[in-house]
Amino acid sequence: MTTSPPSAPDRHPLFRILSLDGGGAKGFYTLGVLSEIEALAKRPLSQCFDLIIGTSTGAIIAALLGRGDEVRQVQSLYEEHVPTIMKNQSRRSRTKALHRLAFAVFRDANHTAFKTGVEVVATNWKDEQPFIFKNMVNQAYHSKSSFEPFFGVRIADAVIASCSAYPFFRRYTVKTSHGSIVELADGGFCANNPSLYAIADATRPLKHSPANVRLVSIGVGSYPEPPLWKQARRIVRTWSLARYVTSSDFLQKMLNTNTQSMQTLTEILFEDLPTIRINDPFREPDMATDLMEHDLNKLNRLTQKGRISFRKHEQKLKLFLEG
C-alpha cells in the first residue's frame, strides 16, 4: 500500500524556510548556528519551519532535523563520525564510510519519517541538471499525477547522493520508483546554497506571497585555505600532491562561486522577501580549514564560530519564529 505524500504544512499564515548550504566538515559551523536557534525557539526545528532544504552536509542536517531530531543529537553524530570519514585516505574508503553511516542512521526509512517539508538537492551527473528530492506533492511543478515523494527512494539514498562530492567521493546511482537509473553527484555542483530553489517552490507551486515567506539561510562560514603541508597529509595514495591540491582548490572555488552566485540571484529576484543570511568570514590564520577537515578541535571551533554568528541576528530570528 502506497502512503499518500503529505500536503503542504498549514500551521500558520507565514511560510518559514530553513536553507542549509553544503560544505563538508564545515557543517559544524551550521550546527553552531542551529543550536542557538533551537534554544531560542525552545522546540525542535521541525516544528519551526515549513520547509527545510539542504545541500550535501546541509542535506544530512536537513534530513535529521526534518525527522524531528534535536540539534544536539545531530552534533553528537557529527562529532562521532565526520572526522572518521574525512580521515580516510582514498575516495573508495571515504565513500564506503559515508554509505555505512547513512544507512546506519536512516536505515530503510522513506519520506514518511519526516515531520515537515524536506528537500534534498543533488545533481544529475549525466544530464547536468538539478535533481531535487521532495516530500510534498504540492511542490511539484509538472507531472503531479505521477509524483512520487523522494522519487520513491530511501532517505539514505538521497542524502548519499547529495554528499557525493566527486572526485573526493564516488558518484551515486539510484533507481527511482518509475524504474529510471540515475547517476547522481553532490548537490553543490548545481546549488551549494539552495535558498533560491526553496523560495521558487514556496512562491510558485505552493503559491505563497513573498511577503508571507520567511527565509533563514545558513552557510558554513568562510576561512583561510589550509597551508600546503597540511593538505599534503591528506593526499590520496595514488595521487600526486599537485593533483590533490589542484582538485581540492578547484572544488572549493567552484562551491564558493556557486554559493555566492545563488545568493546574488536570490537578493536580486526576491529583494523584498524577509531574509536572514548567516555566513560570516573568519580570517584568523589558525581558522584555516576546508571541507575535508578532520581535526575535532578545529571542528568544534567552527561550532563556536557559528554560535557567535547567531548573536548578530538573534532579535530578527526571534521575530521570524514568532511573527
PDB file of C-alpha atoms in Angstrom:
ATOM      1  CA  MET A   1       0.000   0.000   0.000  1.00  0.00           C
ATOM      2  CA  THR A   2       1.424   3.377  -1.011  1.00  0.00           C
ATOM      3  CA  THR A   3       1.332   6.107   1.600  1.00  0.00           C
ATOM      4  CA  SER A   4      -0.022   9.394   0.307  1.00  0.00           C
ATOM      5  CA  PRO A   5       2.550  12.203   0.383  1.00  0.00           C
ATOM      6  CA  PRO A   6       1.861  14.934   2.924  1.00  0.00           C
ATOM      7  CA  SER A   7       0.295  18.134   1.734  1.00  0.00           C
ATOM      8  CA  ALA A   8       1.970  21.469   2.317  1.00  0.00           C
ATOM      9  CA  PRO A   9       2.000  22.450   6.003  1.00  0.00           C
ATOM     10  CA  ASP A  10      -0.693  24.903   7.025  1.00  0.00           C
ATOM     11  CA  ARG A  11       0.162  25.675  10.626  1.00  0.00           C
ATOM     12  CA  HIS A  12       0.142  29.443  10.318  1.00  0.00           C
ATOM     13  CA  PRO A  13      -0.215  32.169   7.644  1.00  0.00           C
ATOM     14  CA  LEU A  14       3.538  32.554   7.266  1.00  0.00           C
ATOM     15  CA  PHE A  15       5.683  30.049   5.385  1.00  0.00           C
ATOM     16  CA  ARG A  16       9.070  29.594   7.026  1.00  0.00           C
ATOM     17  CA  ILE A  17      12.062  28.148   5.166  1.00  0.00           C
ATOM     18  CA  LEU A  18      15.336  26.899   6.620  1.00  0.00           C
ATOM     19  CA  SER A  19      18.045  26.605   3.956  1.00  0.00           C
ATOM     20  CA  LEU A  20      21.383  24.895   4.698  1.00  0.00           C
ATOM     21  CA  ASP A  21      24.462  25.225   2.469  1.00  0.00           C
ATOM     22  CA  GLY A  22      26.881  22.481   1.547  1.00  0.00           C
ATOM     23  CA  GLY A  23      30.487  22.498   2.727  1.00  0.00           C
ATOM     24  CA  GLY A  24      31.607  19.104   4.007  1.00  0.00           C
ATOM     25  CA  ALA A  25      33.066  19.128   7.511  1.00  0.00           C
ATOM     26  CA  LYS A  26      32.428  22.866   7.769  1.00  0.00           C
ATOM     27  CA  GLY A  27      28.829  21.940   8.556  1.00  0.00           C
ATOM     28  CA  PHE A  28      29.952  22.137  12.193  1.00  0.00           C
ATOM     29  CA  TYR A  29      29.567  25.929  11.805  1.00  0.00           C
ATOM     30  CA  THR A  30      25.967  25.392  10.658  1.00  0.00           C
ATOM     31  CA  LEU A  31      25.289  23.301  13.743  1.00  0.00           C
ATOM     32  CA  GLY A  32      26.589  26.074  15.986  1.00  0.00           C
ATOM     33  CA  VAL A  33      24.077  28.497  14.492  1.00  0.00           C
ATOM     34  CA  LEU A  34      21.250  25.965  14.616  1.00  0.00           C
ATOM     35  CA  SER A  35      21.868  25.055  18.247  1.00  0.00           C
ATOM     36  CA  GLU A  36      21.257  28.675  19.220  1.00  0.00           C
ATOM     37  CA  ILE A  37      18.170  28.976  17.016  1.00  0.00           C
ATOM     38  CA  GLU A  38      16.698  25.856  18.623  1.00  0.00           C
ATOM     39  CA  ALA A  39      17.449  27.212  22.100  1.00  0.00           C
ATOM     40  CA  LEU A  40      15.712  30.447  21.125  1.00  0.00           C
ATOM     41  CA  ALA A  41      12.678  28.602  19.752  1.00  0.00           C
ATOM     42  CA  LYS A  42      12.501  26.179  22.703  1.00  0.00           C
ATOM     43  CA  ARG A  43      11.301  23.359  20.455  1.00  0.00           C
ATOM     44  CA  PRO A  44      12.657  21.093  17.692  1.00  0.00           C
ATOM     45  CA  LEU A  45      13.304  22.915  14.434  1.00  0.00           C
ATOM     46  CA  SER A  46      10.932  20.578  12.576  1.00  0.00           C
ATOM     47  CA  GLN A  47       8.198  22.445  14.455  1.00  0.00           C
ATOM     48  CA  CYS A  48       9.580  25.866  13.497  1.00  0.00           C
ATOM     49  CA  PHE A  49       9.930  25.588   9.716  1.00  0.00           C
ATOM     50  CA  ASP A  50       7.504  24.530   6.998  1.00  0.00           C
ATOM     51  CA  LEU A  51      10.327  23.569   4.652  1.00  0.00           C
ATOM     52  CA  ILE A  52      13.911  22.539   5.405  1.00  0.00           C
ATOM     53  CA  ILE A  53      16.161  22.308   2.351  1.00  0.00           C
ATOM     54  CA  GLY A  54      19.807  21.243   2.313  1.00  0.00           C
ATOM     55  CA  THR A  55      22.745  20.521   0.050  1.00  0.00           C
ATOM     56  CA  SER A  56      25.499  17.996   0.851  1.00  0.00           C
ATOM     57  CA  THR A  57      26.369  18.378   4.558  1.00  0.00           C
ATOM     58  CA  GLY A  58      23.284  20.621   4.712  1.00  0.00           C
ATOM     59  CA  ALA A  59      21.240  17.730   3.314  1.00  0.00           C
ATOM     60  CA  ILE A  60      22.340  15.447   6.157  1.00  0.00           C
ATOM     61  CA  ILE A  61      21.354  18.067   8.710  1.00  0.00           C
ATOM     62  CA  ALA A  62      18.071  18.871   6.911  1.00  0.00           C
ATOM     63  CA  ALA A  63      17.039  15.214   6.823  1.00  0.00           C
ATOM     64  CA  LEU A  64      17.842  14.708  10.501  1.00  0.00           C
ATOM     65  CA  LEU A  65      16.036  17.863  11.587  1.00  0.00           C
ATOM     66  CA  GLY A  66      13.153  17.049   9.271  1.00  0.00           C
ATOM     67  CA  ARG A  67      12.509  13.754  11.021  1.00  0.00           C
ATOM     68  CA  GLY A  68      12.413  15.555  14.369  1.00  0.00           C
ATOM     69  CA  ASP A  69      15.965  15.205  15.707  1.00  0.00           C
ATOM     70  CA  GLU A  70      17.237  17.890  18.055  1.00  0.00           C
ATOM     71  CA  VAL A  71      20.394  19.778  17.096  1.00  0.00           C
ATOM     72  CA  ARG A  72      22.371  18.292  19.991  1.00  0.00           C
ATOM     73  CA  GLN A  73      21.685  14.826  18.564  1.00  0.00           C
ATOM     74  CA  VAL A  74      22.955  15.897  15.145  1.00  0.00           C
ATOM     75  CA  GLN A  75      26.018  17.489  16.768  1.00  0.00           C
ATOM     76  CA  SER A  76      26.854  14.243  18.587  1.00  0.00           C
ATOM     77  CA  LEU A  77      26.512  12.310  15.348  1.00  0.00           C
ATOM     78  CA  TYR A  78      28.846  14.705  13.544  1.00  0.00           C
ATOM     79  CA  GLU A  79      31.439  14.623  16.306  1.00  0.00           C
ATOM     80  CA  GLU A  80      31.483  10.828  16.287  1.00  0.00           C
ATOM     81  CA  HIS A  81      31.536  10.188  12.559  1.00  0.00           C
ATOM     82  CA  VAL A  82      32.636  13.147  10.404  1.00  0.00           C
ATOM     83  CA  PRO A  83      36.330  13.124  11.465  1.00  0.00           C
ATOM     84  CA  THR A  84      36.450   9.365  10.869  1.00  0.00           C
ATOM     85  CA  ILE A  85      35.025   9.683   7.359  1.00  0.00           C
ATOM     86  CA  MET A  86      37.290  12.567   6.384  1.00  0.00           C
ATOM     87  CA  LYS A  87      40.420  10.824   7.708  1.00  0.00           C
ATOM     88  CA  ASN A  88      40.082   8.087   5.107  1.00  0.00           C
ATOM     89  CA  GLN A  89      42.883   8.388   2.559  1.00  0.00           C
ATOM     90  CA  SER A  90      41.115   7.164  -0.561  1.00  0.00           C
ATOM     91  CA  ARG A  91      37.932   8.026  -2.406  1.00  0.00           C
ATOM     92  CA  ARG A  92      36.818   4.404  -2.122  1.00  0.00           C
ATOM     93  CA  SER A  93      37.207   4.217   1.650  1.00  0.00           C
ATOM     94  CA  ARG A  94      35.593   7.626   2.238  1.00  0.00           C
ATOM     95  CA  THR A  95      32.651   6.621   0.063  1.00  0.00           C
ATOM     96  CA  LYS A  96      32.170   3.306   1.878  1.00  0.00           C
ATOM     97  CA  ALA A  97      32.292   5.076   5.249  1.00  0.00           C
ATOM     98  CA  LEU A  98      29.685   7.623   4.108  1.00  0.00           C
ATOM     99  CA  HIS A  99      27.377   4.870   2.861  1.00  0.00           C
ATOM    100  CA  ARG A 100      27.696   2.870   6.090  1.00  0.00           C
ATOM    101  CA  LEU A 101      26.859   5.908   8.172  1.00  0.00           C
ATOM    102  CA  ALA A 102      23.855   6.953   6.068  1.00  0.00           C
ATOM    103  CA  PHE A 103      22.232   3.534   6.321  1.00  0.00           C
ATOM    104  CA  ALA A 104      23.115   3.188   9.997  1.00  0.00           C
ATOM    105  CA  VAL A 105      21.377   6.492  10.733  1.00  0.00           C
ATOM    106  CA  PHE A 106      18.390   6.370   8.363  1.00  0.00           C
ATOM    107  CA  ARG A 107      18.141   2.585   7.746  1.00  0.00           C
ATOM    108  CA  ASP A 108      15.368   1.928   5.218  1.00  0.00           C
ATOM    109  CA  ALA A 109      13.248   4.944   6.212  1.00  0.00           C
ATOM    110  CA  ASN A 110      11.465   6.828   3.470  1.00  0.00           C
ATOM    111  CA  HIS A 111       9.762  10.229   3.221  1.00  0.00           C
ATOM    112  CA  THR A 112       7.048   9.237   5.694  1.00  0.00           C
ATOM    113  CA  ALA A 113       9.607   9.705   8.501  1.00  0.00           C
ATOM    114  CA  PHE A 114       9.572  13.472   8.008  1.00  0.00           C
ATOM    115  CA  LYS A 115       7.528  15.761  10.226  1.00  0.00           C
ATOM    116  CA  THR A 116       7.730  18.798   7.928  1.00  0.00           C
ATOM    117  CA  GLY A 117       8.584  19.631   4.340  1.00  0.00           C
ATOM    118  CA  VAL A 118      12.077  18.494   3.339  1.00  0.00           C
ATOM    119  CA  GLU A 119      14.110  18.936   0.151  1.00  0.00           C
ATOM    120  CA  VAL A 120      17.484  17.355  -0.596  1.00  0.00           C
ATOM    121  CA  VAL A 121      19.483  18.787  -3.501  1.00  0.00           C
ATOM    122  CA  ALA A 122      21.608  16.523  -5.721  1.00  0.00           C
ATOM    123  CA  THR A 123      22.940  16.800  -9.271  1.00  0.00           C
ATOM    124  CA  ASN A 124      22.017  14.579 -12.212  1.00  0.00           C
ATOM    125  CA  TRP A 125      25.566  13.899 -13.403  1.00  0.00           C
ATOM    126  CA  LYS A 126      24.817  12.670 -16.925  1.00  0.00           C
ATOM    127  CA  ASP A 127      22.113  15.214 -17.790  1.00  0.00           C
ATOM    128  CA  GLU A 128      23.863  18.069 -15.915  1.00  0.00           C
ATOM    129  CA  GLN A 129      20.669  19.158 -14.188  1.00  0.00           C
ATOM    130  CA  PRO A 130      19.431  19.632 -10.629  1.00  0.00           C
ATOM    131  CA  PHE A 131      17.852  16.543  -9.087  1.00  0.00           C
ATOM    132  CA  ILE A 132      15.829  17.601  -6.061  1.00  0.00           C
ATOM    133  CA  PHE A 133      14.189  15.129  -3.710  1.00  0.00           C
ATOM    134  CA  LYS A 134      10.892  16.499  -2.347  1.00  0.00           C
ATOM    135  CA  ASN A 135       8.369  15.004   0.046  1.00  0.00           C
ATOM    136  CA  MET A 136       5.301  17.137  -0.785  1.00  0.00           C
ATOM    137  CA  VAL A 137       3.274  16.685  -3.973  1.00  0.00           C
ATOM    138  CA  ASN A 138       2.302  20.377  -3.861  1.00  0.00           C
ATOM    139  CA  GLN A 139       5.945  21.241  -4.595  1.00  0.00           C
ATOM    140  CA  ALA A 140       5.845  19.566  -7.999  1.00  0.00           C
ATOM    141  CA  TYR A 141       5.937  21.913 -10.989  1.00  0.00           C
ATOM    142  CA  HIS A 142       4.900  19.297 -13.553  1.00  0.00           C
ATOM    143  CA  SER A 143       3.523  15.750 -13.721  1.00  0.00           C
ATOM    144  CA  LYS A 144       1.783  15.950 -10.354  1.00  0.00           C
ATOM    145  CA  SER A 145      -0.283  12.866 -11.174  1.00  0.00           C
ATOM    146  CA  SER A 146       2.869  10.740 -11.327  1.00  0.00           C
ATOM    147  CA  PHE A 147       4.734  12.472  -8.494  1.00  0.00           C
ATOM    148  CA  GLU A 148       6.477  10.156  -6.042  1.00  0.00           C
ATOM    149  CA  PRO A 149       7.922  11.616  -2.823  1.00  0.00           C
ATOM    150  CA  PHE A 150      11.728  11.436  -2.938  1.00  0.00           C
ATOM    151  CA  PHE A 151      11.364   9.687  -6.331  1.00  0.00           C
ATOM    152  CA  GLY A 152      10.473   6.586  -4.346  1.00  0.00           C
ATOM    153  CA  VAL A 153      13.986   6.136  -2.903  1.00  0.00           C
ATOM    154  CA  ARG A 154      15.059   5.935   0.714  1.00  0.00           C
ATOM    155  CA  ILE A 155      16.212   8.954   2.706  1.00  0.00           C
ATOM    156  CA  ALA A 156      19.688   7.416   2.982  1.00  0.00           C
ATOM    157  CA  ASP A 157      19.967   7.192  -0.814  1.00  0.00           C
ATOM    158  CA  ALA A 158      19.007  10.853  -1.233  1.00  0.00           C
ATOM    159  CA  VAL A 159      21.476  12.004   1.424  1.00  0.00           C
ATOM    160  CA  ILE A 160      24.340   9.946  -0.032  1.00  0.00           C
ATOM    161  CA  ALA A 161      23.653  11.366  -3.484  1.00  0.00           C
ATOM    162  CA  SER A 162      23.665  14.934  -2.204  1.00  0.00           C
ATOM    163  CA  CYS A 163      27.003  14.326  -0.405  1.00  0.00           C
ATOM    164  CA  SER A 164      28.817  12.627  -3.298  1.00  0.00           C
ATOM    165  CA  ALA A 165      31.391  15.378  -3.820  1.00  0.00           C
ATOM    166  CA  TYR A 166      33.294  13.972  -6.772  1.00  0.00           C
ATOM    167  CA  PRO A 167      36.288  13.481  -7.066  1.00  0.00           C
ATOM    168  CA  PHE A 168      36.654  13.071  -3.277  1.00  0.00           C
ATOM    169  CA  PHE A 169      33.671  10.704  -3.120  1.00  0.00           C
ATOM    170  CA  ARG A 170      32.296   8.392  -5.766  1.00  0.00           C
ATOM    171  CA  ARG A 171      29.147   9.351  -7.593  1.00  0.00           C
ATOM    172  CA  TYR A 172      25.981   7.514  -6.532  1.00  0.00           C
ATOM    173  CA  THR A 173      23.352   5.729  -8.612  1.00  0.00           C
ATOM    174  CA  VAL A 174      19.705   5.407  -7.605  1.00  0.00           C
ATOM    175  CA  LYS A 175      16.739   3.620  -9.117  1.00  0.00           C
ATOM    176  CA  THR A 176      13.531   5.631  -8.902  1.00  0.00           C
ATOM    177  CA  SER A 177      10.072   4.180  -8.371  1.00  0.00           C
ATOM    178  CA  HIS A 178       9.447   4.697 -12.102  1.00  0.00           C
ATOM    179  CA  GLY A 179      12.400   2.458 -12.949  1.00  0.00           C
ATOM    180  CA  SER A 180      14.823   5.176 -14.030  1.00  0.00           C
ATOM    181  CA  ILE A 181      18.514   4.582 -13.265  1.00  0.00           C
ATOM    182  CA  VAL A 182      20.108   7.946 -12.440  1.00  0.00           C
ATOM    183  CA  GLU A 183      23.759   8.687 -11.657  1.00  0.00           C
ATOM    184  CA  LEU A 184      23.925  11.481  -9.085  1.00  0.00           C
ATOM    185  CA  ALA A 185      26.610  13.690  -7.575  1.00  0.00           C
ATOM    186  CA  ASP A 186      26.932  16.362  -4.908  1.00  0.00           C
ATOM    187  CA  GLY A 187      24.177  18.960  -4.872  1.00  0.00           C
ATOM    188  CA  GLY A 188      26.819  21.664  -4.596  1.00  0.00           C
ATOM    189  CA  PHE A 189      27.512  21.351  -8.315  1.00  0.00           C
ATOM    190  CA  CYS A 190      24.146  22.983  -9.026  1.00  0.00           C
ATOM    191  CA  ALA A 191      23.111  24.760  -5.804  1.00  0.00           C
ATOM    192  CA  ASN A 192      25.539  24.816  -2.905  1.00  0.00           C
ATOM    193  CA  ASN A 193      23.277  27.499  -1.444  1.00  0.00           C
ATOM    194  CA  PRO A 194      19.810  26.051  -2.141  1.00  0.00           C
ATOM    195  CA  SER A 195      17.727  29.019  -0.950  1.00  0.00           C
ATOM    196  CA  LEU A 196      16.530  30.045  -4.411  1.00  0.00           C
ATOM    197  CA  TYR A 197      15.038  26.612  -5.108  1.00  0.00           C
ATOM    198  CA  ALA A 198      13.093  26.718  -1.839  1.00  0.00           C
ATOM    199  CA  ILE A 199      11.805  30.236  -2.497  1.00  0.00           C
ATOM    200  CA  ALA A 200      10.742  29.242  -6.008  1.00  0.00           C
ATOM    201  CA  ASP A 201       8.729  26.335  -4.598  1.00  0.00           C
ATOM    202  CA  ALA A 202       7.161  28.484  -1.892  1.00  0.00           C
ATOM    203  CA  THR A 203       6.088  31.258  -4.260  1.00  0.00           C
ATOM    204  CA  ARG A 204       5.174  29.243  -7.369  1.00  0.00           C
ATOM    205  CA  PRO A 205       3.604  25.798  -6.847  1.00  0.00           C
ATOM    206  CA  LEU A 206       2.856  26.435  -3.145  1.00  0.00           C
ATOM    207  CA  LYS A 207       1.535  29.912  -4.064  1.00  0.00           C
ATOM    208  CA  HIS A 208       2.716  31.864  -1.036  1.00  0.00           C
ATOM    209  CA  SER A 209       3.201  35.589  -1.392  1.00  0.00           C
ATOM    210  CA  PRO A 210       6.868  36.592  -0.952  1.00  0.00           C
ATOM    211  CA  ALA A 211       5.688  38.949   1.801  1.00  0.00           C
ATOM    212  CA  ASN A 212       4.478  35.915   3.786  1.00  0.00           C
ATOM    213  CA  VAL A 213       7.651  33.877   3.340  1.00  0.00           C
ATOM    214  CA  ARG A 214      10.432  33.971   5.929  1.00  0.00           C
ATOM    215  CA  LEU A 215      13.838  32.625   4.867  1.00  0.00           C
ATOM    216  CA  VAL A 216      16.651  31.665   7.226  1.00  0.00           C
ATOM    217  CA  SER A 217      19.677  30.755   5.111  1.00  0.00           C
ATOM    218  CA  ILE A 218      22.769  29.367   6.839  1.00  0.00           C
ATOM    219  CA  GLY A 219      26.182  28.867   5.258  1.00  0.00           C
ATOM    220  CA  VAL A 220      29.287  27.163   6.600  1.00  0.00           C
ATOM    221  CA  GLY A 221      31.417  30.270   7.144  1.00  0.00           C
ATOM    222  CA  SER A 222      34.439  31.428   5.165  1.00  0.00           C
ATOM    223  CA  TYR A 223      38.016  30.633   6.232  1.00  0.00           C
ATOM    224  CA  PRO A 224      41.624  30.858   5.004  1.00  0.00           C
ATOM    225  CA  GLU A 225      42.924  27.902   2.982  1.00  0.00           C
ATOM    226  CA  PRO A 226      44.922  25.298   4.942  1.00  0.00           C
ATOM    227  CA  PRO A 227      48.709  25.502   4.479  1.00  0.00           C
ATOM    228  CA  LEU A 228      50.234  23.295   1.800  1.00  0.00           C
ATOM    229  CA  TRP A 229      51.893  20.960   4.316  1.00  0.00           C
ATOM    230  CA  LYS A 230      48.533  20.184   5.891  1.00  0.00           C
ATOM    231  CA  GLN A 231      46.947  19.429   2.548  1.00  0.00           C
ATOM    232  CA  ALA A 232      49.889  17.146   1.729  1.00  0.00           C
ATOM    233  CA  ARG A 233      48.995  14.928   4.703  1.00  0.00           C
ATOM    234  CA  ARG A 234      45.600  14.264   3.106  1.00  0.00           C
ATOM    235  CA  ILE A 235      46.893  13.019  -0.237  1.00  0.00           C
ATOM    236  CA  VAL A 236      45.136  10.001  -1.665  1.00  0.00           C
ATOM    237  CA  ARG A 237      47.803   7.323  -2.054  1.00  0.00           C
ATOM    238  CA  THR A 238      47.549   7.193  -5.839  1.00  0.00           C
ATOM    239  CA  TRP A 239      47.567  10.972  -6.308  1.00  0.00           C
ATOM    240  CA  SER A 240      50.424  13.394  -6.514  1.00  0.00           C
ATOM    241  CA  LEU A 241      50.436  16.450  -4.259  1.00  0.00           C
ATOM    242  CA  ALA A 242      49.868  18.712  -7.248  1.00  0.00           C
ATOM    243  CA  ARG A 243      46.818  16.734  -8.337  1.00  0.00           C
ATOM    244  CA  TYR A 244      45.298  16.696  -4.851  1.00  0.00           C
ATOM    245  CA  VAL A 245      45.806  20.405  -4.249  1.00  0.00           C
ATOM    246  CA  THR A 246      44.528  21.308  -7.711  1.00  0.00           C
ATOM    247  CA  SER A 247      41.368  19.197  -7.264  1.00  0.00           C
ATOM    248  CA  SER A 248      40.747  20.469  -3.740  1.00  0.00           C
ATOM    249  CA  ASP A 249      41.266  24.106  -4.675  1.00  0.00           C
ATOM    250  CA  PHE A 250      39.091  23.781  -7.771  1.00  0.00           C
ATOM    251  CA  LEU A 251      36.213  22.110  -5.932  1.00  0.00           C
ATOM    252  CA  GLN A 252      36.327  24.662  -3.123  1.00  0.00           C
ATOM    253  CA  LYS A 253      36.470  27.559  -5.599  1.00  0.00           C
ATOM    254  CA  MET A 254      33.561  26.136  -7.563  1.00  0.00           C
ATOM    255  CA  LEU A 255      31.419  25.659  -4.455  1.00  0.00           C
ATOM    256  CA  ASN A 256      32.203  29.151  -3.166  1.00  0.00           C
ATOM    257  CA  THR A 257      31.383  30.728  -6.519  1.00  0.00           C
ATOM    258  CA  ASN A 258      28.172  28.751  -6.760  1.00  0.00           C
ATOM    259  CA  THR A 259      27.164  29.818  -3.245  1.00  0.00           C
ATOM    260  CA  GLN A 260      27.764  33.493  -3.970  1.00  0.00           C
ATOM    261  CA  SER A 261      26.036  33.442  -7.366  1.00  0.00           C
ATOM    262  CA  MET A 262      22.929  31.792  -5.915  1.00  0.00           C
ATOM    263  CA  GLN A 263      22.902  34.325  -3.089  1.00  0.00           C
ATOM    264  CA  THR A 264      23.188  37.214  -5.545  1.00  0.00           C
ATOM    265  CA  LEU A 265      20.320  35.871  -7.653  1.00  0.00           C
ATOM    266  CA  THR A 266      18.159  35.417  -4.569  1.00  0.00           C
ATOM    267  CA  GLU A 267      18.771  39.005  -3.491  1.00  0.00           C
ATOM    268  CA  ILE A 268      18.009  40.351  -6.981  1.00  0.00           C
ATOM    269  CA  LEU A 269      14.901  38.305  -7.694  1.00  0.00           C
ATOM    270  CA  PHE A 270      13.414  38.427  -4.182  1.00  0.00           C
ATOM    271  CA  GLU A 271      14.805  41.613  -2.702  1.00  0.00           C
ATOM    272  CA  ASP A 272      11.622  42.230  -0.691  1.00  0.00           C
ATOM    273  CA  LEU A 273      11.396  38.743   0.772  1.00  0.00           C
ATOM    274  CA  PRO A 274      12.248  38.834   4.511  1.00  0.00           C
ATOM    275  CA  THR A 275      15.578  37.010   4.759  1.00  0.00           C
ATOM    276  CA  ILE A 276      18.274  36.263   7.319  1.00  0.00           C
ATOM    277  CA  ARG A 277      21.558  35.068   5.820  1.00  0.00           C
ATOM    278  CA  ILE A 278      24.187  33.818   8.272  1.00  0.00           C
ATOM    279  CA  ASN A 279      27.592  33.065   6.737  1.00  0.00           C
ATOM    280  CA  ASP A 280      30.411  35.060   8.331  1.00  0.00           C
ATOM    281  CA  PRO A 281      34.078  35.188   7.291  1.00  0.00           C
ATOM    282  CA  PHE A 282      36.796  34.317   9.831  1.00  0.00           C
ATOM    283  CA  ARG A 283      40.247  35.397   8.719  1.00  0.00           C
ATOM    284  CA  GLU A 284      42.433  34.389  11.668  1.00  0.00           C
ATOM    285  CA  PRO A 285      45.288  32.189  10.377  1.00  0.00           C
ATOM    286  CA  ASP A 286      44.507  29.493  12.943  1.00  0.00           C
ATOM    287  CA  MET A 287      40.992  29.155  11.453  1.00  0.00           C
ATOM    288  CA  ALA A 288      42.377  27.826   8.152  1.00  0.00           C
ATOM    289  CA  THR A 289      40.266  24.826   7.110  1.00  0.00           C
ATOM    290  CA  ASP A 290      38.440  23.170   4.221  1.00  0.00           C
ATOM    291  CA  LEU A 291      35.610  20.733   3.553  1.00  0.00           C
ATOM    292  CA  MET A 292      37.855  17.723   4.323  1.00  0.00           C
ATOM    293  CA  GLU A 293      38.771  18.895   7.847  1.00  0.00           C
ATOM    294  CA  HIS A 294      39.019  16.078  10.428  1.00  0.00           C
ATOM    295  CA  ASP A 295      40.646  17.749  13.439  1.00  0.00           C
ATOM    296  CA  LEU A 296      37.853  17.609  16.014  1.00  0.00           C
ATOM    297  CA  ASN A 297      39.299  20.532  17.965  1.00  0.00           C
ATOM    298  CA  LYS A 298      39.160  22.678  14.833  1.00  0.00           C
ATOM    299  CA  LEU A 299      35.668  21.444  14.012  1.00  0.00           C
ATOM    300  CA  ASN A 300      34.455  22.343  17.497  1.00  0.00           C
ATOM    301  CA  ARG A 301      35.884  25.816  16.973  1.00  0.00           C
ATOM    302  CA  LEU A 302      33.712  26.097  13.860  1.00  0.00           C
ATOM    303  CA  THR A 303      30.701  25.299  16.037  1.00  0.00           C
ATOM    304  CA  GLN A 304      31.743  28.076  18.414  1.00  0.00           C
ATOM    305  CA  LYS A 305      32.032  30.486  15.476  1.00  0.00           C
ATOM    306  CA  GLY A 306      28.507  29.559  14.433  1.00  0.00           C
ATOM    307  CA  ARG A 307      27.222  30.409  17.886  1.00  0.00           C
ATOM    308  CA  ILE A 308      28.970  33.785  17.662  1.00  0.00           C
ATOM    309  CA  SER A 309      27.415  34.470  14.252  1.00  0.00           C
ATOM    310  CA  PHE A 310      23.955  33.793  15.666  1.00  0.00           C
ATOM    311  CA  ARG A 311      24.247  36.673  18.126  1.00  0.00           C
ATOM    312  CA  LYS A 312      24.122  39.354  15.423  1.00  0.00           C
ATOM    313  CA  HIS A 313      20.772  38.042  14.194  1.00  0.00           C
ATOM    314  CA  GLU A 314      19.141  36.986  17.452  1.00  0.00           C
ATOM    315  CA  GLN A 315      16.430  39.635  17.627  1.00  0.00           C
ATOM    316  CA  LYS A 316      15.401  39.305  13.995  1.00  0.00           C
ATOM    317  CA  LEU A 317      15.356  35.497  14.296  1.00  0.00           C
ATOM    318  CA  LYS A 318      13.067  35.832  17.303  1.00  0.00           C
ATOM    319  CA  LEU A 319      10.651  37.892  15.214  1.00  0.00           C
ATOM    320  CA  PHE A 320      10.836  35.363  12.356  1.00  0.00           C
ATOM    321  CA  LEU A 321       9.990  32.498  14.683  1.00  0.00           C
ATOM    322  CA  GLU A 322       7.190  34.305  16.495  1.00  0.00           C
ATOM    323  CA  GLY A 323       5.704  36.627  13.892  1.00  0.00           C
TER     324      GLY A 323
END
